[in-house]
Coordinates of C-alpha atoms in Angstrom, one line a residue:
M1 CA 13.3 -68.2 -44.7
L2 CA 14.5 -65.1 -42.8
F3 CA 17.8 -65.1 -44.7
A4 CA 16.3 -66.2 -48.1
P5 CA 18.0 -65.0 -51.3
P6 CA 16.6 -61.8 -52.7
N7 CA 15.1 -63.5 -55.9
L8 CA 11.8 -64.4 -54.1
E9 CA 8.2 -64.6 -55.2
T10 CA 6.0 -61.7 -54.3
K11 CA 4.0 -63.8 -51.7
E12 CA 7.2 -64.9 -49.9
L13 CA 8.6 -61.5 -49.9
F14 CA 5.4 -60.2 -48.3
W15 CA 5.7 -62.6 -45.5
I16 CA 9.4 -61.7 -45.0
I17 CA 8.4 -58.0 -44.8
Y18 CA 5.6 -58.8 -42.4
I19 CA 8.0 -60.7 -40.1
L20 CA 10.4 -57.8 -40.2
I21 CA 7.7 -55.5 -39.1
L22 CA 6.8 -57.7 -36.1
I23 CA 10.4 -58.1 -35.0
P24 CA 10.8 -54.7 -33.4
K25 CA 7.5 -55.1 -31.6
V26 CA 8.8 -58.4 -30.0
F27 CA 12.4 -57.4 -29.3
A28 CA 12.2 -53.6 -28.7
K29 CA 12.0 -54.2 -24.9
V30 CA 15.2 -56.4 -24.8
M31 CA 17.3 -55.6 -27.9
S32 CA 18.9 -52.3 -29.0
V33 CA 18.7 -50.8 -32.4
R34 CA 22.3 -51.9 -33.1
E35 CA 21.6 -55.5 -32.0
L36 CA 18.5 -55.7 -34.3
F37 CA 20.3 -54.2 -37.2
P38 CA 21.7 -57.5 -38.8
F39 CA 18.1 -58.7 -39.3
F40 CA 17.3 -55.7 -41.5
K41 CA 20.6 -55.0 -43.3
W42 CA 19.8 -57.3 -46.2
G43 CA 16.5 -55.6 -46.7
F44 CA 18.2 -52.4 -48.0
N45 CA 19.5 -54.3 -51.0
I46 CA 16.3 -55.8 -52.1
R47 CA 15.4 -53.0 -54.4
R48 CA 16.4 -49.3 -54.8
S49 CA 12.9 -48.0 -55.4
N50 CA 9.8 -46.8 -53.6
F51 CA 9.1 -50.4 -52.6
L52 CA 7.9 -51.0 -49.1
V53 CA 11.0 -51.6 -47.0
P54 CA 10.7 -51.6 -43.2
I55 CA 13.5 -50.2 -41.1
L56 CA 13.8 -49.7 -37.3
S57 CA 15.2 -46.2 -36.6
N58 CA 15.2 -45.5 -32.9
N59 CA 12.3 -47.9 -32.5
V60 CA 10.3 -46.0 -35.1
I61 CA 9.2 -47.8 -38.4
V62 CA 9.9 -45.9 -41.6
T63 CA 9.1 -47.2 -45.1
G64 CA 9.6 -46.6 -48.8
E65 CA 12.2 -44.4 -50.4
E66 CA 13.2 -42.9 -47.0
A67 CA 14.1 -46.3 -45.7
V68 CA 16.3 -47.5 -48.6
Q69 CA 18.5 -44.4 -48.1
Y70 CA 19.9 -46.1 -45.0
E71 CA 22.7 -48.3 -46.5
K72 CA 25.1 -47.2 -43.8
P73 CA 24.8 -48.5 -40.2
L74 CA 22.1 -46.9 -38.1
P75 CA 23.3 -44.0 -35.9
Y76 CA 24.3 -44.8 -32.4
I77 CA 22.0 -43.2 -29.9
P78 CA 22.4 -44.2 -26.2
Q79 CA 19.3 -45.8 -24.8
H80 CA 19.5 -44.7 -21.1
N81 CA 16.4 -46.6 -20.1
Q82 CA 17.6 -50.0 -21.2
Q83 CA 19.5 -52.3 -18.8
Q84 CA 22.2 -53.8 -20.9
Q85 CA 25.6 -52.3 -21.7
K86 CA 25.7 -50.3 -25.0
Q87 CA 28.6 -50.6 -27.5
Q88 CA 30.2 -47.2 -27.8
P89 CA 30.7 -46.0 -31.4
S90 CA 34.1 -44.9 -32.7
Q91 CA 34.9 -41.3 -33.3
E92 CA 35.1 -42.0 -37.1
Y93 CA 31.7 -43.6 -36.9
I94 CA 30.1 -40.6 -35.2
Q95 CA 31.7 -38.1 -37.7
Q96 CA 30.5 -40.2 -40.6
N97 CA 26.9 -40.2 -39.6
S98 CA 26.4 -37.0 -37.7
S99 CA 25.4 -34.9 -40.7
E100 CA 23.0 -37.5 -42.1
N101 CA 21.2 -38.2 -38.9
N102 CA 21.1 -34.8 -37.3
N103 CA 17.4 -34.4 -37.9
I104 CA 16.6 -37.9 -36.5
N105 CA 18.6 -37.2 -33.4
E106 CA 16.6 -34.0 -32.8
N107 CA 13.1 -35.4 -33.5
N108 CA 13.3 -39.0 -32.2
N109 CA 14.2 -38.5 -28.6
I110 CA 11.6 -40.8 -27.0
N111 CA 12.4 -44.3 -25.9
N112 CA 9.6 -46.6 -24.6
G113 CA 7.5 -43.5 -23.8
K114 CA 10.2 -41.8 -21.7
E115 CA 12.0 -38.7 -22.6
Q116 CA 15.7 -39.0 -23.2
E117 CA 18.1 -36.7 -21.5
Q118 CA 19.3 -33.9 -23.7
P119 CA 23.0 -33.3 -24.0
Q120 CA 24.1 -30.3 -22.0
S121 CA 26.3 -27.5 -23.2
P122 CA 29.8 -27.2 -21.7
D123 CA 28.6 -24.1 -19.8
V124 CA 25.8 -25.9 -18.2
V125 CA 27.9 -29.0 -17.4
N126 CA 30.6 -27.0 -15.9
Q127 CA 28.3 -24.7 -13.9
P128 CA 27.6 -26.3 -10.5
T129 CA 24.0 -26.4 -9.5
K130 CA 23.5 -25.1 -6.0
T131 CA 21.3 -27.3 -4.0
N132 CA 20.8 -28.0 -0.3
N133 CA 20.9 -31.3 1.4
N134 CA 17.3 -32.1 0.2
N135 CA 18.2 -31.5 -3.5
K136 CA 16.1 -28.4 -3.6
K137 CA 17.2 -25.3 -5.4
I138 CA 18.6 -22.6 -3.2
P139 CA 16.4 -19.4 -3.1
I140 CA 17.8 -16.7 -5.4
K141 CA 18.4 -14.4 -2.5
E142 CA 21.0 -16.8 -1.2
L143 CA 23.0 -16.7 -4.4
S144 CA 25.8 -14.3 -5.0
N145 CA 25.3 -11.2 -7.2
E146 CA 27.5 -12.8 -9.9
E147 CA 25.4 -16.0 -9.9
I148 CA 22.2 -13.9 -10.1
L149 CA 23.7 -12.0 -13.0
I150 CA 24.2 -15.2 -14.9
K151 CA 20.6 -16.2 -14.4
L152 CA 19.5 -12.8 -15.6
E153 CA 21.5 -13.2 -18.8
K154 CA 20.0 -16.7 -19.4
G155 CA 16.4 -15.4 -18.8
E156 CA 16.0 -17.6 -15.7
V157 CA 15.3 -14.5 -13.6
L158 CA 13.5 -11.3 -14.8
A159 CA 15.3 -8.0 -14.1
Y160 CA 12.1 -6.2 -13.2
K161 CA 11.2 -8.8 -10.5
L162 CA 14.5 -8.6 -8.6
E163 CA 13.0 -6.6 -5.8
S164 CA 10.3 -9.1 -5.1
E165 CA 12.6 -12.1 -5.6
L166 CA 15.4 -10.8 -3.4
G167 CA 13.3 -8.9 -0.8
D168 CA 16.1 -6.3 -0.9
C169 CA 15.5 -3.2 -3.0
S170 CA 19.0 -1.8 -2.7
R171 CA 20.6 -5.1 -3.7
A172 CA 18.2 -5.4 -6.7
V173 CA 19.4 -1.9 -7.9
E174 CA 23.0 -3.0 -7.5
I175 CA 22.5 -6.2 -9.6
R176 CA 20.5 -4.4 -12.2
R177 CA 23.3 -1.8 -12.6
M178 CA 25.8 -4.7 -13.1
L179 CA 23.5 -6.1 -15.8
L180 CA 23.2 -2.7 -17.5
E181 CA 26.9 -2.0 -17.5
K182 CA 27.6 -5.4 -19.1
Q183 CA 25.0 -4.8 -21.8
L184 CA 26.2 -1.3 -22.5
S185 CA 29.9 -2.1 -22.1
K186 CA 30.3 1.1 -20.1
K187 CA 30.2 2.2 -16.5
I188 CA 27.3 4.2 -15.1
E189 CA 29.1 5.2 -11.9
P190 CA 28.1 8.9 -12.2
I191 CA 24.5 7.8 -11.5
P192 CA 24.4 7.4 -7.7
Y193 CA 22.5 4.7 -5.9
E194 CA 24.0 4.2 -2.5
G195 CA 22.4 5.7 0.6
Y196 CA 18.9 5.9 -0.9
D197 CA 15.7 4.2 0.5
F198 CA 14.5 2.4 -2.7
A199 CA 11.8 0.6 -0.7
K200 CA 9.9 3.9 -0.8
V201 CA 10.2 3.9 -4.6
Q202 CA 9.1 0.2 -5.1
G203 CA 5.5 -0.1 -6.4
Q204 CA 4.7 3.5 -6.6
C205 CA 7.3 5.8 -8.2
C206 CA 9.6 3.9 -10.6
E207 CA 10.4 0.5 -12.1
N208 CA 13.7 -1.1 -13.2
V209 CA 15.5 1.3 -10.9
I210 CA 19.2 1.8 -11.4
G211 CA 19.7 4.8 -9.1
Y212 CA 18.6 8.4 -8.8
V213 CA 19.4 11.7 -10.5
P214 CA 20.4 14.5 -8.1
I215 CA 18.9 17.8 -9.1
P216 CA 20.0 21.0 -7.3
V217 CA 17.5 22.5 -5.0
G218 CA 17.4 26.1 -4.1
T219 CA 14.9 28.3 -2.1
A220 CA 13.3 31.5 -3.0
G221 CA 11.8 33.9 -0.5
P222 CA 10.4 33.9 2.0
I223 CA 7.3 35.5 0.5
Q224 CA 4.6 36.9 2.6
L225 CA 1.5 35.0 1.6
N226 CA -1.9 35.7 3.3
G227 CA -0.1 37.1 6.3
S228 CA 2.4 34.3 6.7
L229 CA 6.0 33.9 5.5
V230 CA 6.5 31.0 3.2
T231 CA 9.8 29.7 1.8
I232 CA 9.7 28.1 -1.6
P233 CA 11.9 25.1 -2.5
M234 CA 12.7 24.9 -6.3
A235 CA 14.6 22.0 -8.0
T236 CA 16.1 23.1 -11.3
T237 CA 19.1 23.1 -13.5
E238 CA 18.3 26.5 -15.1
G239 CA 20.6 29.1 -13.7
C240 CA 19.0 32.5 -12.8
L241 CA 15.6 31.0 -12.2
V242 CA 15.7 30.8 -8.4
A243 CA 17.5 34.1 -8.1
S244 CA 14.9 35.8 -10.3
T245 CA 12.0 34.3 -8.3
H246 CA 13.7 35.3 -5.1
R247 CA 13.9 38.9 -6.3
G248 CA 10.1 38.9 -7.1
C249 CA 9.4 37.5 -3.6
K250 CA 11.4 40.3 -2.1
A251 CA 9.5 43.0 -4.0
I252 CA 6.1 41.5 -3.1
T253 CA 7.0 41.0 0.6
E254 CA 8.4 44.5 1.0
S255 CA 5.3 45.9 -0.5
G256 CA 3.0 44.2 2.0
G257 CA 2.7 40.7 0.7
A258 CA 0.4 38.7 -1.6
K259 CA -3.2 37.6 -1.2
C260 CA -4.3 34.3 -2.6
T261 CA -7.6 32.3 -2.8
I262 CA -8.9 29.0 -4.1
T263 CA -11.9 29.6 -6.4
S264 CA -12.6 26.0 -7.3
R265 CA -11.4 22.5 -6.4
G266 CA -11.9 19.2 -8.1
M267 CA -10.0 16.5 -10.0
T268 CA -11.7 15.3 -13.2
R269 CA -12.0 12.1 -15.2
A270 CA -14.1 11.8 -18.4
P271 CA -14.8 8.3 -19.7
V272 CA -16.3 7.9 -23.2
V273 CA -19.3 5.5 -23.8
R274 CA -21.2 4.6 -26.9
F275 CA -24.8 3.8 -27.7
S276 CA -26.5 2.2 -30.6
D277 CA -27.9 5.5 -31.9
I278 CA -28.1 9.2 -31.1
V279 CA -31.6 8.9 -29.6
K280 CA -30.4 6.6 -26.9
A281 CA -27.3 8.7 -26.3
S282 CA -29.5 11.8 -25.8
E283 CA -31.8 9.9 -23.5
F284 CA -28.8 8.9 -21.4
V285 CA -27.7 12.5 -21.1
S286 CA -31.2 13.6 -20.0
W287 CA -31.2 10.9 -17.4
I288 CA -27.8 12.0 -16.0
N289 CA -29.0 15.6 -15.8
D290 CA -31.9 14.7 -13.6
N291 CA -31.0 15.7 -10.0
D292 CA -32.4 12.6 -8.4
N293 CA -30.4 10.4 -10.7
Y294 CA -27.3 12.5 -10.1
Q295 CA -27.7 12.1 -6.3
A296 CA -28.0 8.3 -6.8
L297 CA -24.7 8.3 -8.8
K298 CA -23.1 10.5 -6.2
A299 CA -23.9 8.0 -3.5
V300 CA -22.3 5.3 -5.5
F301 CA -19.2 7.4 -6.2
D302 CA -18.7 8.6 -2.6
S303 CA -18.9 5.1 -1.3
T304 CA -15.6 4.2 -2.9
S305 CA -13.4 6.4 -0.7
R306 CA -13.2 8.2 2.7
F307 CA -12.2 11.4 1.0
A308 CA -13.5 11.4 -2.6
R309 CA -16.7 13.4 -3.0
L310 CA -18.4 13.9 -6.3
S311 CA -19.2 17.5 -7.0
A312 CA -20.4 17.6 -10.7
I313 CA -21.1 15.5 -13.8
K314 CA -21.1 17.1 -17.2
C315 CA -22.0 15.2 -20.4
T316 CA -20.9 16.1 -24.0
I317 CA -22.4 14.3 -27.0
A318 CA -20.4 13.6 -30.2
G319 CA -22.5 11.5 -32.5
R320 CA -23.6 8.4 -30.6
S321 CA -20.7 8.7 -28.2
V322 CA -21.1 10.5 -24.8
Y323 CA -18.2 12.0 -22.8
I324 CA -19.0 12.0 -19.1
R325 CA -16.8 14.4 -17.2
F326 CA -16.8 13.6 -13.5
K327 CA -15.4 16.2 -11.1
C328 CA -14.7 15.4 -7.4
D329 CA -12.9 16.7 -4.4
T330 CA -10.0 14.4 -3.4
G331 CA -8.8 15.9 -0.2
D332 CA -5.0 16.4 0.1
A333 CA -4.3 13.9 -2.7
M334 CA -3.9 14.9 -6.3
G335 CA -6.6 12.3 -6.8
M336 CA -6.3 10.7 -10.3
N337 CA -6.5 7.1 -8.9
M338 CA -9.2 8.1 -6.4
V339 CA -11.5 9.6 -9.0
S340 CA -10.9 6.7 -11.4
K341 CA -11.9 4.2 -8.8
G342 CA -15.2 6.2 -8.2
V343 CA -15.9 6.5 -11.9
E344 CA -15.5 2.8 -12.4
A345 CA -18.1 2.1 -9.7
V346 CA -20.5 4.6 -11.3
L347 CA -20.0 3.0 -14.8
D348 CA -20.8 -0.4 -13.4
H349 CA -24.0 1.0 -11.9
L350 CA -24.9 2.6 -15.2
K351 CA -24.4 -0.6 -17.2
I352 CA -27.2 -2.2 -15.2
I353 CA -29.6 0.6 -16.1
F354 CA -28.4 1.1 -19.7
D355 CA -27.7 -2.3 -21.2
D356 CA -27.1 -0.6 -24.6
M357 CA -24.2 1.4 -23.2
T358 CA -20.7 0.3 -24.2
L359 CA -17.6 1.7 -22.4
L360 CA -14.9 2.6 -24.9
S361 CA -12.4 4.0 -22.4
I362 CA -12.3 5.2 -18.8
S363 CA -10.4 8.2 -20.2
G364 CA -11.9 9.9 -23.3
N365 CA -9.4 12.9 -23.3
M366 CA -12.0 15.4 -22.0
C367 CA -10.5 15.1 -18.5
T368 CA -8.0 16.5 -19.7
D369 CA -4.8 15.1 -18.3
K370 CA -1.3 16.1 -19.3
K371 CA -2.4 17.8 -22.6
P372 CA -3.2 21.4 -23.5
S373 CA -7.0 21.9 -23.6
S374 CA -9.4 24.7 -23.5
I375 CA -11.7 22.8 -21.1
N376 CA -9.1 22.9 -18.3
W377 CA -8.5 26.6 -19.1
T378 CA -12.2 27.6 -18.9
E379 CA -13.7 25.1 -16.4
G380 CA -10.6 24.3 -14.3
R381 CA -9.1 21.1 -13.0
G382 CA -7.4 20.4 -9.7
R383 CA -7.2 23.7 -7.8
S384 CA -8.2 27.0 -9.5
V385 CA -6.2 29.8 -7.9
V386 CA -6.1 33.6 -8.1
C387 CA -3.3 35.6 -6.5
E388 CA -2.7 39.4 -6.3
A389 CA -0.2 42.0 -4.9
M390 CA 0.3 45.7 -4.9
I391 CA 3.9 46.8 -5.6
T392 CA 4.7 50.3 -4.6
G393 CA 6.4 52.5 -7.1
D394 CA 9.6 53.0 -5.1
I395 CA 10.1 49.2 -4.8
V396 CA 9.5 48.9 -8.6
Q397 CA 12.4 51.2 -9.1
R398 CA 14.7 50.1 -6.3
V399 CA 14.3 46.3 -6.4
L400 CA 13.0 45.6 -9.9
K401 CA 15.1 48.4 -11.6
T402 CA 12.3 49.5 -13.9
N403 CA 9.1 51.7 -13.8
V404 CA 5.4 50.9 -13.5
Q405 CA 4.3 52.1 -17.0
A406 CA 7.0 50.1 -18.7
L407 CA 5.8 46.9 -17.0
V408 CA 2.2 47.6 -17.8
D409 CA 2.9 48.3 -21.5
L410 CA 5.1 45.2 -21.8
N411 CA 2.6 42.9 -20.2
I412 CA -0.1 44.0 -22.7
A413 CA 2.2 43.7 -25.7
K414 CA 3.8 40.4 -24.7
N415 CA 1.6 38.3 -22.4
L416 CA -1.8 39.4 -23.7
I417 CA -1.6 40.4 -27.4
G418 CA 1.5 38.3 -28.2
S419 CA 0.0 35.2 -26.8
A420 CA -3.3 35.8 -28.5
M421 CA -1.6 36.2 -31.8
A422 CA 0.1 32.9 -31.2
G423 CA -3.3 31.2 -30.6
S424 CA -2.2 30.3 -27.1
I425 CA -4.5 28.3 -24.7
G426 CA -3.7 29.3 -21.2
G427 CA -0.3 30.7 -22.1
F428 CA -0.9 34.4 -21.3
N429 CA 2.2 34.7 -19.2
A430 CA 5.9 35.1 -19.3
H431 CA 7.2 31.8 -17.9
A432 CA 4.8 30.3 -15.4
S433 CA 5.8 26.7 -16.3
N434 CA 9.4 27.5 -15.1
I435 CA 8.3 28.0 -11.6
V436 CA 5.6 25.3 -11.6
T437 CA 8.0 22.6 -12.8
A438 CA 10.7 23.6 -10.4
I439 CA 8.3 23.3 -7.4
F440 CA 6.8 20.1 -8.8
L441 CA 10.2 18.5 -9.0
A442 CA 11.1 19.6 -5.5
T443 CA 7.9 18.4 -3.8
G444 CA 7.3 15.1 -5.7
Q445 CA 4.4 16.1 -7.9
D446 CA 3.6 14.5 -11.3
C447 CA 5.8 16.6 -13.5
A448 CA 3.9 15.8 -16.7
Q449 CA 0.9 17.7 -15.2
N450 CA 2.8 20.9 -15.5
V451 CA 1.2 21.1 -19.0
E452 CA -2.2 22.1 -17.5
S453 CA -0.9 23.3 -14.1
S454 CA 1.0 26.1 -15.9
N455 CA -2.1 27.6 -17.4
C456 CA -1.9 31.2 -16.3
I457 CA -2.9 34.7 -17.3
T458 CA -0.8 37.5 -15.9
Q459 CA -2.4 41.0 -15.6
M460 CA -0.7 44.3 -14.6
E461 CA -2.4 47.6 -14.0
A462 CA -1.1 51.0 -12.9
C463 CA -2.9 52.3 -9.8
N464 CA -2.8 55.2 -7.3
D465 CA -2.5 57.7 -10.2
G466 CA 0.1 55.5 -11.9
Q467 CA 2.4 55.5 -9.0
D468 CA 2.1 51.8 -8.0
L469 CA 1.7 48.5 -9.8
Y470 CA -1.2 46.1 -9.3
I471 CA -0.5 42.5 -10.5
T472 CA -2.6 39.3 -10.5
V473 CA -2.1 35.8 -11.8
T474 CA -5.0 33.5 -12.5
M475 CA -4.3 29.8 -12.6
P476 CA -7.4 27.6 -13.2
S477 CA -5.8 24.1 -13.1
I478 CA -3.0 23.5 -10.6
E479 CA -2.9 19.8 -10.0
V480 CA -1.1 19.0 -6.8
G481 CA -1.2 16.8 -3.7
T482 CA 0.7 16.4 -0.4
V483 CA 0.1 12.7 -0.1
G484 CA 0.7 9.8 -2.4
G485 CA 3.1 9.3 -5.3
G486 CA 6.5 11.0 -5.1
T487 CA 5.5 13.1 -2.0
S488 CA 6.4 10.2 0.2
L489 CA 10.1 10.2 -0.9
P490 CA 12.4 11.5 1.8
A491 CA 13.8 14.6 -0.1
Q492 CA 10.5 15.6 -1.6
S493 CA 8.7 15.1 1.7
A494 CA 11.3 17.4 3.3
C495 CA 10.6 20.1 0.7
L496 CA 6.9 19.9 1.5
D497 CA 7.8 20.3 5.1
I498 CA 9.8 23.5 4.2
I499 CA 6.5 24.9 2.9
G500 CA 4.6 23.5 5.9
V501 CA 2.3 21.2 4.0
K502 CA 3.8 17.7 4.6
G503 CA 1.2 14.9 4.5
S504 CA -2.5 15.3 5.0
S505 CA -4.3 17.8 7.2
S506 CA -6.1 15.8 9.9
S507 CA -8.3 18.7 10.9
K508 CA -9.3 19.9 7.5
P509 CA -8.7 17.4 4.6
G510 CA -7.5 19.2 1.5
A511 CA -6.1 22.2 3.4
N512 CA -2.5 21.3 2.8
A513 CA -2.9 20.7 -0.9
D514 CA -4.8 24.1 -1.1
Q515 CA -1.8 25.8 0.6
L516 CA 0.6 24.2 -1.8
A517 CA -1.4 25.4 -4.8
K518 CA -1.5 28.9 -3.3
T519 CA 2.3 28.8 -2.7
I520 CA 2.8 27.8 -6.3
A521 CA 0.6 30.7 -7.6
S522 CA 2.4 33.3 -5.4
A523 CA 5.8 32.0 -6.6
V524 CA 4.6 32.2 -10.2
M525 CA 3.6 35.8 -9.6
A526 CA 7.0 36.6 -8.1
G527 CA 8.7 35.0 -11.1
E528 CA 6.5 36.9 -13.6
L529 CA 7.2 40.2 -11.9
S530 CA 10.9 39.7 -11.9
L531 CA 11.3 38.5 -15.5
M532 CA 9.0 41.2 -16.9
A533 CA 11.1 43.8 -15.0
A534 CA 14.3 42.3 -16.5
L535 CA 12.8 42.4 -20.0
S536 CA 11.5 45.9 -19.7
A537 CA 14.8 47.2 -18.4
G538 CA 16.8 45.2 -20.9
H539 CA 18.6 43.2 -18.2
L540 CA 17.6 39.7 -19.2
M541 CA 20.7 38.8 -21.2
K542 CA 23.0 40.3 -18.7
S543 CA 21.6 38.3 -15.8
H544 CA 21.7 35.1 -17.7
L545 CA 25.3 35.7 -18.7
Q546 CA 26.1 36.3 -15.0
Y547 CA 24.2 33.3 -13.5
N548 CA 23.8 30.8 -16.4
R549 CA 27.2 31.0 -18.1
A550 CA 29.7 30.6 -15.3
K551 CA 33.0 29.2 -16.2
T552 CA 33.7 25.7 -15.0
N553 CA 37.0 23.9 -14.5
N554 CA 37.3 20.9 -16.9

């Protein structure tokens, strides 16, 4: 009955189909697809329609029109989990059926509930897998650089994790350079990397490190500051900057030196919170302004650090949002992480009291960090510093090559009126940011903070019957530290040591960062004095042509 002629009654045909469906269930464990095929081949010719025709395809039953399309022999797929020997197909047979059965080969890769082995590419087959005697993969740090590079290209190892995977920061840099050169198809040899302690960079200064960029470092001064001589390290690629600052230092020192003082100290962070309506927002501000409540919040804030001490909270309402500007002393650290940690603790405390309060961001841009703002200019951030000096008339003429009245007139026209006409915020100076950035680079500061740290107003007056020059610079937001971040890098730490402010002051926390801020302000004053003298005497272009346009050998 199994091989009955095709002109059968419907009932008989039904039983035949039923038996055909059962056959794979019985023989699947002991017979391959190819061995079962003769039992089903005649079924393809019963009828070319959507009639129910069972077919075993990789031990999966398909029916209907999909089944009657298989007039050719079923594709040969090795059954690795079966015990008997499989008949290998001919090359012609494989080519004949490869295009038709491509999708089946991809989707039906399960035999008896076990995954079949996927064919490996020639690269994988030919690439030896490094194992030890226990068939365990060898740790990545024991592979060669070339083998690690292959794994990076395949995505088996992530480039940014090389330091932690290898336990060797210098080797991680070397391999990452190999990868970059291969990706760019060009060498990066001019970027040095050897002889540098990248372990000090890891986790605090830079990621995906490929080397370092050398910047020339010069020194200006020494300048006499508050009775002591201070040498100023400056890292810059702008010719004439160090020479000009040095000239200003000479004029100040020969005139008796500069005096400098800190008028305010405190890093700020201003989260923004939101309430359901303006009434609750207003009630929140009133609660914060109560001294007893402020003292409770201060205790919470101060408990988060040995050095951070909350000094003020100021709230500003905008609709139902409230900007809470915290200000705190952070010792010798610049302090952004320190103040953020304390702010988070206070916010958690406030959420318990004000369940209607929603924190939108720990920074609401009223801090204000790395952006021009009037709040930093008027209320300060970091260290607020004022510096002054009296330059005698003979030194103005002999060292600065100009006269007192010319300097006073130019300062009014340029630094005061000109900046006001431009709508400047904190930019009432000639080039304070030049000196600030150069010292920031040399001493490992956060260079993006030169935006607010360069806020400065330069004032000049004639005194002693117009014979001498009185000059001051006021800088309300110098943001510096002598510990943390880039200050721990060897070269930057050495530059701090030149000034005499390396690390933290054990006897008086914050004293080293104060001295660094004073040094910056005095250097800015020296730079202002020299540049304004050059402008008033018409020497600016001449000096730049001399120092900034030197011929080089190609």
